Short mmCIF file of C-alpha atoms and ligand atoms in Angstrom, two decimals:
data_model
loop_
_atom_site.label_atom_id
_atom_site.label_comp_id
_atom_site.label_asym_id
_atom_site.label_seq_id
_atom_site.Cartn_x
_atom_site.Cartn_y
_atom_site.Cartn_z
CA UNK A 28 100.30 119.09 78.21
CA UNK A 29 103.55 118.69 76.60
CA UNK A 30 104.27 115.53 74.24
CA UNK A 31 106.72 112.82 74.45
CA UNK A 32 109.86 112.38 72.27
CA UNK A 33 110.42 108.67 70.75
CA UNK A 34 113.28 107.53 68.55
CA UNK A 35 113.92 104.01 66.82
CA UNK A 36 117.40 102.82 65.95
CA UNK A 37 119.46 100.18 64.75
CA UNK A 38 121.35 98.96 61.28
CA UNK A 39 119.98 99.11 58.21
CA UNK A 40 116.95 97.06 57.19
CA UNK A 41 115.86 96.43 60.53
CA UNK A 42 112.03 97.65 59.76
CA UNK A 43 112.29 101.00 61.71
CA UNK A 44 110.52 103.03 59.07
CA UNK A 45 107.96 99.95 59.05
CA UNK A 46 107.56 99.68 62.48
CA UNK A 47 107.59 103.87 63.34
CA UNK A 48 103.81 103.15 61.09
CA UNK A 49 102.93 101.06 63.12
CA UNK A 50 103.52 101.95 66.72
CA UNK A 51 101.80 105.49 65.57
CA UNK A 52 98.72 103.64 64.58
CA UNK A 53 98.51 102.04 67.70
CA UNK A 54 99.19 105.07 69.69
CA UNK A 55 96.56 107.24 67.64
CA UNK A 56 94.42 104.42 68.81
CA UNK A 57 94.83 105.11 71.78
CA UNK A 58 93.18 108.84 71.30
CA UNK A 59 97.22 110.53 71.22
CA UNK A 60 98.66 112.84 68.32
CA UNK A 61 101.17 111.34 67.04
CA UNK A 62 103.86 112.85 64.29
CA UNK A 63 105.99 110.65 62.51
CA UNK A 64 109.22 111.87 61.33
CA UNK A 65 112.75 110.92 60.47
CA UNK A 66 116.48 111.79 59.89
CA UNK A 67 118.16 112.75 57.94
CA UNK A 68 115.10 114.75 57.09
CA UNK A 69 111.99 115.58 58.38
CA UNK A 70 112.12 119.56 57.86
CA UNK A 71 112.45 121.14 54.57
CA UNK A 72 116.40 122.17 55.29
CA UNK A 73 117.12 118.92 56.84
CA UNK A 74 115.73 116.88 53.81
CA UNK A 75 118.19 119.00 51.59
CA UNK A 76 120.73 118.22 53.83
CA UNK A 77 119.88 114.64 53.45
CA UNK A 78 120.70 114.62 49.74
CA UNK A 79 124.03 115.65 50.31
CA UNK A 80 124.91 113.12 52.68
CA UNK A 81 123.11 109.90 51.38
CA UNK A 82 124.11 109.94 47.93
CA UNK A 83 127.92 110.70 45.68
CA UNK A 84 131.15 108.76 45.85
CA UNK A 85 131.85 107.05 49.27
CA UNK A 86 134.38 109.66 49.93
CA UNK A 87 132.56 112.77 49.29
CA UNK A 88 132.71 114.20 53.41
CA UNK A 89 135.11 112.65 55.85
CA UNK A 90 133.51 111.32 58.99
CA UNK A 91 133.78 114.74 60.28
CA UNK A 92 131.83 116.61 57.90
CA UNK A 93 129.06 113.78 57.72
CA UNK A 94 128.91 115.02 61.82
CA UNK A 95 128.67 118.32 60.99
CA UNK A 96 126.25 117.91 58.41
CA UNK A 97 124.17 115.82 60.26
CA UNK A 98 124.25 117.49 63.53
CA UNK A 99 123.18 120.89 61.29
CA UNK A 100 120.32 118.99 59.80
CA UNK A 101 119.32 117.68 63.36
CA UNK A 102 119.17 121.20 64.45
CA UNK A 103 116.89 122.43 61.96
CA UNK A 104 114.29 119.13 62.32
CA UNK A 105 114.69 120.07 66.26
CA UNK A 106 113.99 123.27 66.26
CA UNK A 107 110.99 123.35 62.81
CA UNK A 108 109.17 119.89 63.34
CA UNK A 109 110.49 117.75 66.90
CA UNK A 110 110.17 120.76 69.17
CA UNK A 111 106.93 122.50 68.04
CA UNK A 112 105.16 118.94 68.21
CA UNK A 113 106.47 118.18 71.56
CA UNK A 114 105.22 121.70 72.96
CA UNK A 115 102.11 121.14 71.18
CA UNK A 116 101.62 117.40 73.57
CA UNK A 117 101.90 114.98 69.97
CA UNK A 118 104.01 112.06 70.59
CA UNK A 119 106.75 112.01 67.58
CA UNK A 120 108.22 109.31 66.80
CA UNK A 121 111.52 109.59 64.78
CA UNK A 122 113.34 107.01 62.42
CA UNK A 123 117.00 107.43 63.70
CA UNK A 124 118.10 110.29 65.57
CA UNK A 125 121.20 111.61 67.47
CA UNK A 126 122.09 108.31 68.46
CA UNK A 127 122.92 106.61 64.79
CA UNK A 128 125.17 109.69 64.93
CA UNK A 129 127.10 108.57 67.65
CA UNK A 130 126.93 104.91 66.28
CA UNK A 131 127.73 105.75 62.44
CA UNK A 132 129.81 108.88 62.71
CA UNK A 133 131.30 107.84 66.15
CA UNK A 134 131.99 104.55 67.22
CA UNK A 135 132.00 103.01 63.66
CA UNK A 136 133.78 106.39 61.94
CA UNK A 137 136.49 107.17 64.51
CA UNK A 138 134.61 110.20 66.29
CA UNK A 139 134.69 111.06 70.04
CA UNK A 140 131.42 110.27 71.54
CA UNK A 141 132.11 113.51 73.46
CA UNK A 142 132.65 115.55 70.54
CA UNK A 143 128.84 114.10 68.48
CA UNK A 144 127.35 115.11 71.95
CA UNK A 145 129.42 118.89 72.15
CA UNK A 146 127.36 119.64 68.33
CA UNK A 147 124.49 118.01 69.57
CA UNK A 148 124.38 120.50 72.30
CA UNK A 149 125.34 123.58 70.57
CA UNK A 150 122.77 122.25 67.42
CA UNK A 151 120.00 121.10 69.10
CA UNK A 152 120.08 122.17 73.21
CA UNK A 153 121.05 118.67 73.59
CA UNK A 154 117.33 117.64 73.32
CA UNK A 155 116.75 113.69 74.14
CA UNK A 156 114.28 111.32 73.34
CA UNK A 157 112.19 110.16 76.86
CA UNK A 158 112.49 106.69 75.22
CA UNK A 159 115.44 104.84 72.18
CA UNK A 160 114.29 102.04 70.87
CA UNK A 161 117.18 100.02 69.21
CA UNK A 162 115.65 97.69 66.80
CA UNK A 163 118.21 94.91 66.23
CA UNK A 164 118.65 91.73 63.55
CA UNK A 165 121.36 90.04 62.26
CA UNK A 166 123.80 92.10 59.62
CA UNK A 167 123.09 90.02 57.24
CA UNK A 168 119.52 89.73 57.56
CA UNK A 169 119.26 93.11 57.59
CA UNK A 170 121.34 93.91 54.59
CA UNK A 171 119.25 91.18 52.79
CA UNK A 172 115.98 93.44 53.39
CA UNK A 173 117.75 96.61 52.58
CA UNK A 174 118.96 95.00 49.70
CA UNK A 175 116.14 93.56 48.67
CA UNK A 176 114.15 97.17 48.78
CA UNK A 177 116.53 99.40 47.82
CA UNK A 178 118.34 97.48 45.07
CA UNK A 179 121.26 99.62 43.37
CA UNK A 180 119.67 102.47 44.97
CA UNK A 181 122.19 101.76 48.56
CA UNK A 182 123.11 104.67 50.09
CA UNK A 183 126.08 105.80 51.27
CA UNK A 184 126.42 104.39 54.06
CA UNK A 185 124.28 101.35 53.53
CA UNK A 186 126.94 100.54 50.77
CA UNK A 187 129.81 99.95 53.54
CA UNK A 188 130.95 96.79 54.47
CA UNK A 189 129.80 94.37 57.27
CA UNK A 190 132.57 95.12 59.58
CA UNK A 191 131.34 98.98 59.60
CA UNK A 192 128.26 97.74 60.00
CA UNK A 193 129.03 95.21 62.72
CA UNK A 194 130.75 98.42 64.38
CA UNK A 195 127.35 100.52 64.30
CA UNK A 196 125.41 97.14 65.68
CA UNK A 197 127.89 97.13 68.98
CA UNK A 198 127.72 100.83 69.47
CA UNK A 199 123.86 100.87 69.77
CA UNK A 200 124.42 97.79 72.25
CA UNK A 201 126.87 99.85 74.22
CA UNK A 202 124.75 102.95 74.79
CA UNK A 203 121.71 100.47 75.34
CA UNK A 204 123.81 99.11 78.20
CA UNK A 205 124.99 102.22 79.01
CA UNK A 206 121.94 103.67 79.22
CA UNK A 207 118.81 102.05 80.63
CA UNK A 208 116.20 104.84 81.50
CA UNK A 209 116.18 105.95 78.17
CA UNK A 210 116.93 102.98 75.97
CA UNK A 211 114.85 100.03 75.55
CA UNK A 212 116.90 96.74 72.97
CA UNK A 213 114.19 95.11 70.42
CA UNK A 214 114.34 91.69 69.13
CA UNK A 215 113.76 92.89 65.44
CA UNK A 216 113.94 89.38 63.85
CA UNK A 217 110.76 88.13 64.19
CA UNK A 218 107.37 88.76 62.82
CA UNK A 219 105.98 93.12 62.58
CA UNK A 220 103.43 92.21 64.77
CA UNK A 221 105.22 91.21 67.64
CA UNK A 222 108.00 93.69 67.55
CA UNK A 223 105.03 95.88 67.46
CA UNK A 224 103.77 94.85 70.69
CA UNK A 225 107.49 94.44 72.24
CA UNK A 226 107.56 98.10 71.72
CA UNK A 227 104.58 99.39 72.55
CA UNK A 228 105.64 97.05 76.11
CA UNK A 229 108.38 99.08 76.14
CA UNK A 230 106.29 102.30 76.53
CA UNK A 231 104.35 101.55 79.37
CA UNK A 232 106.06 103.88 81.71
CA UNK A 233 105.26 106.53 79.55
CA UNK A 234 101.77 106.18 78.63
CA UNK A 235 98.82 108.04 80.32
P1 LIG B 311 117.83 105.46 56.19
O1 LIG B 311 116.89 106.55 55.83
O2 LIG B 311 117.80 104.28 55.31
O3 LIG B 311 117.81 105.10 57.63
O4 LIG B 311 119.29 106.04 55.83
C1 LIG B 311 119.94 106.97 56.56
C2 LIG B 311 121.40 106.59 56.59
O5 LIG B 311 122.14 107.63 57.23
C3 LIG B 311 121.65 105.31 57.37
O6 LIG B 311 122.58 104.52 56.66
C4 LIG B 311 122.30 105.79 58.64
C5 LIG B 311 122.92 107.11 58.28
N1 LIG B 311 122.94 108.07 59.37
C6 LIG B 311 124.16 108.44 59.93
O7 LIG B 311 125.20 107.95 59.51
N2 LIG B 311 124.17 109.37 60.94
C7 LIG B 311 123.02 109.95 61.43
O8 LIG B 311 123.08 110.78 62.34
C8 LIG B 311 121.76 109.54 60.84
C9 LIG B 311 120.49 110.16 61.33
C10 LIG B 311 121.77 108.61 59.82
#
């Protein structure tokens, strides 16, 4: 029995890592294996990858090189932790994927869609989640949580200014529109539990 491929998505502070913990616990409750993972990250390459990207001056890669370096890290999570778990029938469930590519590097850093989804393809046999979640809140809300946890510690990226991040918010909502079999848009504002059970509503095509 093979698995099923999940990713969450959406701005920063938005409670994806938060709410990936949760929607596993309720799936392992339901008797399913379930691996957690995230990007940048979730492979041993990929997670040195994702020192490079997240942390140095502002202008350390150009939009292009983040692209490449992300769509290199996505190919070596793909191929050493999605794919095996997939083939092995666990349900993973990933915190950001291809898609915050196409939002960050993309729409928000002056990329061709077309030309995140030509590396994709080459990197990772274009593999696709069955189901995007896009968890959305306000910018500011969100930056007030991420600020709030991380403190000076802002990445990156979280370190850019509202109008990139506005930019990143409207791409998600594009490809959500876009979209629709795969992609499923969260109300992320309210309380865990019920973003919880919007999502795990949002999988009921896909459960057994
Ligand atoms: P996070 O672990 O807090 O989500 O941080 C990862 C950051 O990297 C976040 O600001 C979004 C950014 N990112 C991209 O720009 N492109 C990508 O493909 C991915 C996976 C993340």
């Amino acid at each position: 029995m093979s698995g099923r491929f999940i990713s969450l998505e959406g701005g920063e502070g938005a409670g994806k890592s938060t709410q990936a913990r949760r929607l596993a616990e309720a799936l392992r409750s339901r008797g399913l294996a379930v691996v957690v993972t995230r990007e940048p990250g979730g492979s041993e390459g990929a997670e040195a990858i994702r020192a490079l990207l997240l942390h140095g001056a502002q202008n350390r890669w150009s939009a292009r090189s983040e692209a490449l370096l992300f769509a290199a890290a996505r190919a070596d999570h793909v191929e050493k932790t999605i794919r095996p778990a997939i083939d092995s029938g666990a349900w993973v469930i990933c915190d950001r994927y291809l898609d915050s590519s196409r939002a960050y590097q993309g729409l928000a850093g002056g990329i061709d869609d077309a030309a995140i989804l030509a590396l994709h393809g080459f990197g990772s046999h274009g593999l696709l989640p069955d189901r995007t979640f896009v968890l959305e809140v306000p910018v500011e809300q969100g930056r007030a949580r991420a600020e709030s946890r991380d403190g000076a510690a802002a990445d990156r990226f979280a370190a850019r200014g509202d109008a990139f991040h506005a930019d990143v918010a409207a791409a998600f909502r594009r490809f959500a529109t876009r979209e629709p079999a795969r992609f499923r848009v969260i109300d992320a504002a309210t309380d865990p539990d019920s973003v919880t059970r919007a999502l795990l509503a949002g999988l009921a095509d896909l459960l057994p």
